[in-house]
Each structure stands twice: as C-alpha cells, then as structure tokens.
PDB file of C-alpha atoms in Angstrom:
ATOM      1  CA  MET A 117     135.692 129.858 106.337  1.00  0.00           C
ATOM      2  CA  GLU A 118     135.535 128.880 109.649  1.00  0.00           C
ATOM      3  CA  ILE A 119     132.262 126.893 111.121  1.00  0.00           C
ATOM      4  CA  VAL A 120     131.199 126.462 114.962  1.00  0.00           C
ATOM      5  CA  GLY A 121     129.852 123.363 115.344  1.00  0.00           C
ATOM      6  CA  ARG A 122     129.349 119.657 114.309  1.00  0.00           C
ATOM      7  CA  GLY A 123     125.742 119.303 113.786  1.00  0.00           C
ATOM      8  CA  PHE A 124     123.387 118.954 111.219  1.00  0.00           C
ATOM      9  CA  LEU A 125     123.919 122.323 109.438  1.00  0.00           C
ATOM     10  CA  ALA A 126     127.481 122.805 110.183  1.00  0.00           C
ATOM     11  CA  ARG A 127     128.139 119.683 107.980  1.00  0.00           C
ATOM     12  CA  HIS A 128     125.455 120.476 105.116  1.00  0.00           C
ATOM     13  CA  LEU A 129     127.133 124.122 104.781  1.00  0.00           C
ATOM     14  CA  ALA A 130     131.069 123.268 105.513  1.00  0.00           C
ATOM     15  CA  PRO A 131     131.818 121.125 101.732  1.00  0.00           C
ATOM     16  CA  HIS A 132     129.805 124.251  99.791  1.00  0.00           C
ATOM     17  CA  PHE A 133     132.696 126.865 101.474  1.00  0.00           C
ATOM     18  CA  GLY A 134     135.405 125.152 102.152  1.00  0.00           C
ATOM     19  CA  ALA A 135     138.769 127.536 102.720  1.00  0.00           C
ATOM     20  CA  ARG A 136     136.778 130.605 100.944  1.00  0.00           C
ATOM     21  CA  TYR A 137     135.848 133.092 103.055  1.00  0.00           C
ATOM     22  CA  PRO A 138     138.314 133.331 105.579  1.00  0.00           C
ATOM     23  CA  ASP A 139     137.629 136.417 107.421  1.00  0.00           C
ATOM     24  CA  VAL A 140     134.145 134.785 108.057  1.00  0.00           C
ATOM     25  CA  THR A 141     133.141 132.467 111.031  1.00  0.00           C
ATOM     26  CA  VAL A 142     129.439 131.052 111.046  1.00  0.00           C
ATOM     27  CA  ILE A 143     128.402 129.930 114.616  1.00  0.00           C
ATOM     28  CA  ALA A 144     126.833 126.585 113.500  1.00  0.00           C
ATOM     29  CA  ALA A 145     126.057 125.352 117.389  1.00  0.00           C
ATOM     30  CA  GLY A 146     123.553 126.254 119.865  1.00  0.00           C
ATOM     31  CA  VAL A 147     119.514 125.232 120.616  1.00  0.00           C
ATOM     32  CA  SER A 148     118.017 124.308 117.539  1.00  0.00           C
ATOM     33  CA  THR A 149     114.897 123.059 118.317  1.00  0.00           C
ATOM     34  CA  ALA A 150     112.049 125.541 118.754  1.00  0.00           C
ATOM     35  CA  ALA A 151     109.727 123.686 121.412  1.00  0.00           C
ATOM     36  CA  SER A 152     112.959 124.141 123.631  1.00  0.00           C
ATOM     37  CA  THR A 153     112.819 125.453 127.114  1.00  0.00           C
ATOM     38  CA  ASP A 154     116.196 124.199 128.000  1.00  0.00           C
ATOM     39  CA  PHE A 155     117.301 127.178 130.279  1.00  0.00           C
ATOM     40  CA  ALA A 156     121.296 125.296 130.766  1.00  0.00           C
ATOM     41  CA  ALA A 157     121.388 125.176 126.979  1.00  0.00           C
ATOM     42  CA  PHE A 158     120.182 128.492 126.399  1.00  0.00           C
ATOM     43  CA  ASP A 159     123.100 129.716 128.536  1.00  0.00           C
ATOM     44  CA  ARG A 160     125.666 127.922 126.976  1.00  0.00           C
ATOM     45  CA  GLU A 161     125.369 128.842 123.599  1.00  0.00           C
ATOM     46  CA  ALA A 162     125.227 132.415 124.020  1.00  0.00           C
ATOM     47  CA  GLU A 163     128.612 132.087 126.430  1.00  0.00           C
ATOM     48  CA  LEU A 164     129.576 130.718 122.644  1.00  0.00           C
ATOM     49  CA  VAL A 165     128.339 133.359 120.896  1.00  0.00           C
ATOM     50  CA  ALA A 166     129.829 135.965 123.274  1.00  0.00           C
ATOM     51  CA  ASP A 167     133.112 134.232 122.849  1.00  0.00           C
ATOM     52  CA  VAL A 168     133.276 133.881 119.126  1.00  0.00           C
ATOM     53  CA  LEU A 169     131.901 137.692 119.041  1.00  0.00           C
ATOM     54  CA  ARG A 170     134.844 139.124 121.040  1.00  0.00           C
ATOM     55  CA  ARG A 171     136.836 137.233 118.910  1.00  0.00           C
ATOM     56  CA  CYS A 172     135.524 138.476 115.916  1.00  0.00           C
ATOM     57  CA  ARG A 173     135.801 141.446 116.598  1.00  0.00           C
ATOM     58  CA  LYS A 174     139.698 141.905 117.994  1.00  0.00           C
ATOM     59  CA  GLN A 175     140.481 140.040 114.584  1.00  0.00           C
ATOM     60  CA  ARG A 176     137.696 141.974 112.636  1.00  0.00           C
ATOM     61  CA  ARG A 177     136.121 138.609 111.377  1.00  0.00           C
ATOM     62  CA  THR A 178     132.159 138.510 110.246  1.00  0.00           C
ATOM     63  CA  ALA A 179     130.073 136.688 112.265  1.00  0.00           C
ATOM     64  CA  VAL A 180     127.349 135.185 110.968  1.00  0.00           C
ATOM     65  CA  PHE A 181     124.717 134.385 113.731  1.00  0.00           C
ATOM     66  CA  LEU A 182     122.002 131.139 112.564  1.00  0.00           C
ATOM     67  CA  SER A 183     118.450 132.740 114.699  1.00  0.00           C
ATOM     68  CA  THR A 184     115.189 131.903 113.848  1.00  0.00           C
ATOM     69  CA  ALA A 185     112.005 133.021 112.175  1.00  0.00           C
ATOM     70  CA  SER A 186     109.659 130.500 113.647  1.00  0.00           C
ATOM     71  CA  SER A 187     106.209 131.201 114.924  1.00  0.00           C
ATOM     72  CA  GLY A 188     108.321 131.726 117.855  1.00  0.00           C
ATOM     73  CA  VAL A 189     109.164 134.475 116.696  1.00  0.00           C
ATOM     74  CA  TYR A 190     107.064 135.675 114.335  1.00  0.00           C
ATOM     75  CA  GLY A 191     103.397 133.780 115.589  1.00  0.00           C
ATOM     76  CA  ALA A 192     102.703 136.473 118.084  1.00  0.00           C
ATOM     77  CA  GLU A 193      99.485 138.996 117.356  1.00  0.00           C
ATOM     78  CA  GLY A 194     101.030 142.862 115.622  1.00  0.00           C
ATOM     79  CA  SER A 195     104.417 140.095 114.356  1.00  0.00           C
ATOM     80  CA  PRO A 196     104.255 141.433 110.733  1.00  0.00           C
ATOM     81  CA  GLY A 197     106.990 138.561 109.796  1.00  0.00           C
ATOM     82  CA  THR A 198     109.578 141.495 108.427  1.00  0.00           C
ATOM     83  CA  GLU A 199     113.006 142.139 109.722  1.00  0.00           C
ATOM     84  CA  ASP A 200     112.339 145.457 110.658  1.00  0.00           C
ATOM     85  CA  GLY A 201     108.973 145.109 111.880  1.00  0.00           C
ATOM     86  CA  PRO A 202     107.665 144.950 114.960  1.00  0.00           C
ATOM     87  CA  VAL A 203     108.881 141.623 116.905  1.00  0.00           C
ATOM     88  CA  PHE A 204     106.928 140.396 119.994  1.00  0.00           C
ATOM     89  CA  PRO A 205     108.721 136.701 120.832  1.00  0.00           C
ATOM     90  CA  ARG A 206     106.261 134.428 122.581  1.00  0.00           C
ATOM     91  CA  THR A 207     108.520 131.484 123.440  1.00  0.00           C
ATOM     92  CA  VAL A 208     111.322 131.826 125.393  1.00  0.00           C
ATOM     93  CA  TYR A 209     113.330 130.247 122.389  1.00  0.00           C
ATOM     94  CA  GLY A 210     112.261 133.150 120.325  1.00  0.00           C
ATOM     95  CA  ARG A 211     113.305 135.579 123.022  1.00  0.00           C
ATOM     96  CA  HIS A 212     116.639 133.563 123.532  1.00  0.00           C
ATOM     97  CA  LYS A 213     117.547 134.030 119.512  1.00  0.00           C
ATOM     98  CA  LEU A 214     116.210 137.653 119.432  1.00  0.00           C
ATOM     99  CA  ALA A 215     118.724 138.585 122.636  1.00  0.00           C
ATOM    100  CA  LEU A 216     121.314 137.056 120.904  1.00  0.00           C
ATOM    101  CA  GLU A 217     120.659 139.043 117.852  1.00  0.00           C
ATOM    102  CA  ARG A 218     120.744 141.850 120.117  1.00  0.00           C
ATOM    103  CA  VAL A 219     124.479 140.809 121.487  1.00  0.00           C
ATOM    104  CA  CYS A 220     125.925 140.757 117.613  1.00  0.00           C
ATOM    105  CA  ALA A 221     124.231 144.223 116.524  1.00  0.00           C
ATOM    106  CA  LEU A 222     126.149 145.545 119.745  1.00  0.00           C
ATOM    107  CA  SER A 223     129.021 143.738 119.289  1.00  0.00           C
ATOM    108  CA  GLY A 224     131.243 145.652 117.593  1.00  0.00           C
ATOM    109  CA  ALA A 225     132.278 142.987 115.082  1.00  0.00           C
ATOM    110  CA  PRO A 226     130.882 142.962 111.424  1.00  0.00           C
ATOM    111  CA  TYR A 227     127.761 140.991 111.921  1.00  0.00           C
ATOM    112  CA  LEU A 228     125.246 138.648 109.719  1.00  0.00           C
ATOM    113  CA  ILE A 229     122.358 137.007 110.840  1.00  0.00           C
ATOM    114  CA  LEU A 230     120.108 134.864 109.053  1.00  0.00           C
ATOM    115  CA  ARG A 231     116.779 134.220 110.893  1.00  0.00           C
ATOM    116  CA  LEU A 232     116.198 130.622 109.172  1.00  0.00           C
ATOM    117  CA  THR A 233     112.751 129.125 109.006  1.00  0.00           C
ATOM    118  CA  HIS A 234     112.332 125.156 109.610  1.00  0.00           C
ATOM    119  CA  LEU A 235     115.431 123.283 107.518  1.00  0.00           C
ATOM    120  CA  VAL A 236     114.902 120.258 106.122  1.00  0.00           C
ATOM    121  CA  GLY A 237     117.385 117.266 105.027  1.00  0.00           C
ATOM    122  CA  ALA A 238     119.048 114.203 106.209  1.00  0.00           C
ATOM    123  CA  GLY A 239     120.988 113.630 109.372  1.00  0.00           C
ATOM    124  CA  GLN A 240     118.234 116.082 111.418  1.00  0.00           C
ATOM    125  CA  GLN A 241     117.978 116.211 115.092  1.00  0.00           C
ATOM    126  CA  PRO A 242     115.020 113.697 116.118  1.00  0.00           C
ATOM    127  CA  ASP A 243     113.058 116.031 117.376  1.00  0.00           C
ATOM    128  CA  GLN A 244     112.747 117.983 115.104  1.00  0.00           C
ATOM    129  CA  LEU A 245     109.556 118.602 112.999  1.00  0.00           C
ATOM    130  CA  LEU A 246     109.654 116.395 110.157  1.00  0.00           C
ATOM    131  CA  PRO A 247     111.893 113.611 111.668  1.00  0.00           C
ATOM    132  CA  ALA A 248     109.454 114.063 114.551  1.00  0.00           C
ATOM    133  CA  LEU A 249     106.228 113.365 112.853  1.00  0.00           C
ATOM    134  CA  THR A 250     107.902 110.633 110.457  1.00  0.00           C
ATOM    135  CA  ARG A 251     109.188 108.553 114.015  1.00  0.00           C
ATOM    136  CA  GLY A 252     105.093 108.735 115.151  1.00  0.00           C
ATOM    137  CA  VAL A 253     103.329 107.906 111.896  1.00  0.00           C
ATOM    138  CA  LEU A 254     105.830 104.502 112.305  1.00  0.00           C
ATOM    139  CA  SER A 255     104.864 103.873 115.713  1.00  0.00           C
ATOM    140  CA  GLY A 256     100.648 103.983 115.195  1.00  0.00           C
ATOM    141  CA  ALA A 257     100.285 107.640 116.395  1.00  0.00           C
ATOM    142  CA  VAL A 258     101.077 110.960 115.944  1.00  0.00           C
ATOM    143  CA  ALA A 259     100.286 114.351 117.649  1.00  0.00           C
ATOM    144  CA  VAL A 260      98.534 116.346 115.384  1.00  0.00           C
ATOM    145  CA  GLN A 261      97.651 121.019 115.841  1.00  0.00           C
ATOM    146  CA  PRO A 262      94.854 120.335 112.896  1.00  0.00           C
ATOM    147  CA  GLY A 263      95.441 124.492 112.730  1.00  0.00           C
ATOM    148  CA  ALA A 264      99.043 124.524 112.515  1.00  0.00           C
ATOM    149  CA  TYR A 265     101.245 125.241 109.584  1.00  0.00           C
ATOM    150  CA  ARG A 266     104.951 125.665 109.139  1.00  0.00           C
ATOM    151  CA  ASP A 267     107.314 126.541 106.786  1.00  0.00           C
ATOM    152  CA  LEU A 268     109.920 124.297 105.602  1.00  0.00           C
ATOM    153  CA  LEU A 269     112.902 125.307 103.392  1.00  0.00           C
ATOM    154  CA  ASP A 270     114.887 122.126 101.966  1.00  0.00           C
ATOM    155  CA  VAL A 271     118.706 122.992 103.762  1.00  0.00           C
ATOM    156  CA  ARG A 272     120.345 122.668 100.598  1.00  0.00           C
ATOM    157  CA  HIS A 273     119.298 126.337  99.644  1.00  0.00           C
ATOM    158  CA  VAL A 274     121.115 127.752 102.596  1.00  0.00           C
ATOM    159  CA  ALA A 275     124.656 127.509 102.008  1.00  0.00           C
ATOM    160  CA  PRO A 276     124.247 128.849  97.576  1.00  0.00           C
ATOM    161  CA  THR A 277     121.964 131.588  99.512  1.00  0.00           C
ATOM    162  CA  LEU A 278     124.568 132.688 102.232  1.00  0.00           C
ATOM    163  CA  ASP A 279     127.698 132.628  99.328  1.00  0.00           C
ATOM    164  CA  VAL A 280     125.166 135.398  97.796  1.00  0.00           C
ATOM    165  CA  LEU A 281     125.371 137.771 100.712  1.00  0.00           C
ATOM    166  CA  LEU A 282     128.876 137.150 101.596  1.00  0.00           C
ATOM    167  CA  ARG A 283     130.081 137.612  98.173  1.00  0.00           C
ATOM    168  CA  ARG A 284     127.671 140.796  97.491  1.00  0.00           C
ATOM    169  CA  GLY A 285     129.102 142.194 100.920  1.00  0.00           C
ATOM    170  CA  ILE A 286     126.034 142.456 102.990  1.00  0.00           C
ATOM    171  CA  ARG A 287     127.082 142.774 106.321  1.00  0.00           C
ATOM    172  CA  ASN A 288     125.745 143.677 109.297  1.00  0.00           C
ATOM    173  CA  ASP A 289     121.891 142.884 108.190  1.00  0.00           C
ATOM    174  CA  VAL A 290     118.908 140.744 109.476  1.00  0.00           C
ATOM    175  CA  LEU A 291     117.312 138.903 106.750  1.00  0.00           C
ATOM    176  CA  ASN A 292     114.608 135.839 106.691  1.00  0.00           C
ATOM    177  CA  ILE A 293     116.138 132.307 104.984  1.00  0.00           C
ATOM    178  CA  ALA A 294     112.556 130.510 104.435  1.00  0.00           C
ATOM    179  CA  SER A 295     109.811 129.707 101.858  1.00  0.00           C
ATOM    180  CA  GLY A 296     107.212 132.032 102.326  1.00  0.00           C
ATOM    181  CA  ARG A 297     104.716 129.729 101.651  1.00  0.00           C
ATOM    182  CA  PRO A 298     103.839 127.497 105.572  1.00  0.00           C
ATOM    183  CA  ILE A 299     102.757 124.504 104.493  1.00  0.00           C
ATOM    184  CA  ALA A 300      99.479 122.836 106.891  1.00  0.00           C
ATOM    185  CA  VAL A 301     101.166 120.111 109.499  1.00  0.00           C
ATOM    186  CA  PRO A 302      98.057 117.357 109.165  1.00  0.00           C
ATOM    187  CA  ASP A 303      99.439 117.554 105.311  1.00  0.00           C
ATOM    188  CA  ILE A 304     102.640 117.214 106.144  1.00  0.00           C
ATOM    189  CA  VAL A 305     101.394 113.716 107.877  1.00  0.00           C
ATOM    190  CA  ASP A 306      99.615 113.101 105.151  1.00  0.00           C
ATOM    191  CA  GLY A 307     101.979 113.108 103.028  1.00  0.00           C
ATOM    192  CA  ILE A 308     104.160 110.637 104.952  1.00  0.00           C
ATOM    193  CA  GLU A 309     101.809 107.982 105.766  1.00  0.00           C
ATOM    194  CA  SER A 310     100.637 107.741 101.802  1.00  0.00           C
ATOM    195  CA  ARG A 311     104.577 107.091 101.059  1.00  0.00           C
ATOM    196  CA  MET A 312     104.833 104.413 103.851  1.00  0.00           C
ATOM    197  CA  ASP A 313     101.411 103.043 103.010  1.00  0.00           C
ATOM    198  CA  VAL A 314     100.160 102.830 106.689  1.00  0.00           C
ATOM    199  CA  ARG A 315      97.608 105.019 108.976  1.00  0.00           C
ATOM    200  CA  ALA A 316      98.549 106.401 112.379  1.00  0.00           C
ATOM    201  CA  GLU A 317      95.935 107.071 114.523  1.00  0.00           C
ATOM    202  CA  ARG A 318      96.165 110.858 114.953  1.00  0.00           C
ATOM    203  CA  ARG A 319      95.955 112.669 118.265  1.00  0.00           C
ATOM    204  CA  THR A 320      95.004 115.710 118.324  1.00  0.00           C
ATOM    205  CA  VAL A 321      96.437 118.980 119.908  1.00  0.00           C
ATOM    206  CA  PRO A 322      93.947 121.313 121.442  1.00  0.00           C
ATOM    207  CA  ARG A 323      95.868 124.387 120.628  1.00  0.00           C
ATOM    208  CA  PRO A 324      94.644 127.855 118.358  1.00  0.00           C
ATOM    209  CA  PRO A 325      95.245 127.699 115.420  1.00  0.00           C
ATOM    210  CA  GLU A 326      98.826 129.015 114.344  1.00  0.00           C
ATOM    211  CA  ARG A 327      99.525 129.802 110.445  1.00  0.00           C
ATOM    212  CA  THR A 328     102.559 132.257 110.554  1.00  0.00           C
ATOM    213  CA  VAL A 329     103.718 133.977 106.977  1.00  0.00           C
ATOM    214  CA  VAL A 330     107.541 134.549 106.729  1.00  0.00           C
ATOM    215  CA  ASP A 331     107.905 138.028 104.856  1.00  0.00           C
ATOM    216  CA  THR A 332     110.800 137.001 101.764  1.00  0.00           C
ATOM    217  CA  ALA A 333     111.090 140.515 100.268  1.00  0.00           C
ATOM    218  CA  LYS A 334     114.289 141.531 101.665  1.00  0.00           C
ATOM    219  CA  LEU A 335     116.038 138.065 100.835  1.00  0.00           C
ATOM    220  CA  ARG A 336     115.001 138.378  97.165  1.00  0.00           C
ATOM    221  CA  ARG A 337     115.466 141.808  96.782  1.00  0.00           C
ATOM    222  CA  LEU A 338     119.204 140.711  97.973  1.00  0.00           C
ATOM    223  CA  VAL A 339     119.408 137.328  96.683  1.00  0.00           C
ATOM    224  CA  PRO A 340     116.925 137.374  93.190  1.00  0.00           C
ATOM    225  CA  GLU A 341     118.131 133.905  92.517  1.00  0.00           C
ATOM    226  CA  PHE A 342     116.291 133.204  95.835  1.00  0.00           C
ATOM    227  CA  ALA A 343     112.959 133.283  93.431  1.00  0.00           C
ATOM    228  CA  ALA A 344     114.023 131.024  91.139  1.00  0.00           C
ATOM    229  CA  HIS A 345     113.291 127.895  94.090  1.00  0.00           C
ATOM    230  CA  ASP A 346     110.008 126.962  93.352  1.00  0.00           C
ATOM    231  CA  PHE A 347     107.723 126.303  96.487  1.00  0.00           C
ATOM    232  CA  GLY A 348     104.583 126.053  94.923  1.00  0.00           C
ATOM    233  CA  THR A 349     102.199 123.063  95.868  1.00  0.00           C
ATOM    234  CA  GLY A 350     104.799 120.860  95.221  1.00  0.00           C
ATOM    235  CA  TYR A 351     107.297 121.559  97.204  1.00  0.00           C
ATOM    236  CA  LEU A 352     105.940 119.374  99.474  1.00  0.00           C
ATOM    237  CA  ASP A 353     106.041 116.187  97.806  1.00  0.00           C
ATOM    238  CA  ASP A 354     109.131 117.059  97.134  1.00  0.00           C
ATOM    239  CA  LEU A 355     110.979 116.881 100.111  1.00  0.00           C
ATOM    240  CA  LEU A 356     109.525 114.188 101.518  1.00  0.00           C
ATOM    241  CA  ASP A 357     110.576 112.352  97.947  1.00  0.00           C
ATOM    242  CA  ARG A 358     114.016 113.179  99.075  1.00  0.00           C
ATOM    243  CA  TYR A 359     114.255 113.138 102.256  1.00  0.00           C
ATOM    244  CA  LEU A 360     111.847 110.350 103.917  1.00  0.00           C
ATOM    245  CA  SER A 361     113.364 107.200 103.660  1.00  0.00           C
ATOM    246  CA  ALA A 362     116.272 109.106 105.515  1.00  0.00           C
ATOM    247  CA  PHE A 363     113.997 110.356 108.310  1.00  0.00           C
ATOM    248  CA  VAL A 364     112.464 106.050 108.553  1.00  0.00           C
ATOM    249  CA  GLN A 365     115.975 104.872 108.642  1.00  0.00           C
ATOM    250  CA  ASP A 366     116.988 107.582 111.863  1.00  0.00           C
ATOM    251  CA  ALA A 367     113.605 106.724 113.429  1.00  0.00           C
ATOM    252  CA  VAL A 368     114.546 102.757 113.314  1.00  0.00           C
ATOM    253  CA  VAL A 369     117.576 103.720 114.797  1.00  0.00           C
ATOM    254  CA  PHE A 370     116.633 105.793 117.756  1.00  0.00           C
ATOM    255  CA  SER A 371     113.774 103.868 118.738  1.00  0.00           C
ATOM    256  CA  GLY A 372     115.827 100.371 118.685  1.00  0.00           C
TER     257      GLY A 372
END
C-alpha cells in the first residue's frame, strides 16, 4: 500500500499494511482539524488530492480519501448522519471535505471515501480535541461548551476496518467510521481532571447545544467485526487510561 502523508494517521496505518494492497493509495495528508479555516491549507490539500487521483486513474489504483464525519458535515438541521442522506455542511472545513469527496467520485479512478470521526491516539496534533483539552486542564483553565458532544474513536480501530473493506472489494463508496455514541465534552474534561487529580477553571463557551449522531449501520453491515467493539459507558475511560499520559507529555513539550 502507498500512503501519502507522514502525519498522525499515516503513522498508524503504515505498520498495519506494509506491502499489502500494492494497488491502493491512501491519502493521509491534508487538513485534519475540524475548526480550521486555513484556506491556503485547503488549497494545498485540493491540489494534492487532484494529483493523486490523476495518477490513480492512469494506473487504475484505488484512491482512499479520508474525509470527515464531524459536526461540520452532519451537525446542521436536516443532515441525518447517514452517508446517502442529505448533507448540509455548516463549516468551511465540512464544505471543503465534501467538495473533495465529489472530486474523488468524478475522477474516473476507483475510490473509497472514509468519513472519519474524532480519532484518539498517541501522537495527535496539539490542536485536536483531547490534546487541546488536556493542555487546558494542565494550564488551569479550559474552555468548555456545556451542550457539546463529540464522537470519539480509538485510532487503532481504523486500520483493521479499512483492511476488511479492501479485502472484501468495497470500492466507489462512502462510509462513516465512528463509534456512533457521542460523549459530552464536560464528561471528557471530568475524566481528564480525575486522572490528573486537578480541577481547572471552566470557561464557558456560549454556543447552542451540539450533539451529532453519526450513523454506523452501513459500516456494521459491511464490516460486522466492527460491532465487536464496546462503545458503551466505559469507552471514554478506556481511551483516557490508554492515552492520557501521552497527551500530558505532549502538552508539556508543546508548552515548553
């Protein structure tokens, strides 16, 4: 497998696949922060995706594009959270990713689009959700939107899921990769604080409640193995127990 990119997700995918799937290119580069409004970065990603798709079309390679299942895509009224339902992206990031999905579909290359939720794992960018919340708690003050929820998924689940999809010949399709169980952001902060034995000042972000449910029925139908993951009430604890120490170390390095 060819993996374009050297960031967080690329580093987690490469060891799993190695030389398998030599006719597949995964585009694991580009804008990964849902709050981004960096239009220059959007342009660079668009150019990269176009270049990869042209090459994949010429060589008949399958291009795997990593899109988003964030609230920027599914959070607007009338967006049911399903891959084939109406989608009204409410952020520039969401509109950018959906535009690139359309480019993939029209490129003439075989493709697979994965709409990824908020991934959690060691080595994340500092501006992503859990590293940012951890850094806020460490600093003594953290911004919290009381009615906000986020769908979290261990990055370790992504590579095996993609593996099954490729092995079963799923192509020219769009799939949500998510837990389907959004978690309240204040609960995430509670979990971080309890493990660090600190209590940070909470600065309330005055925004409307935001709870987006990503539909995973299609994923569970195509990859029944995914249903074996327990996304119940203990899932947040599992994530924090596994990764919080890495987030704390990264926060110290970032702040220093």
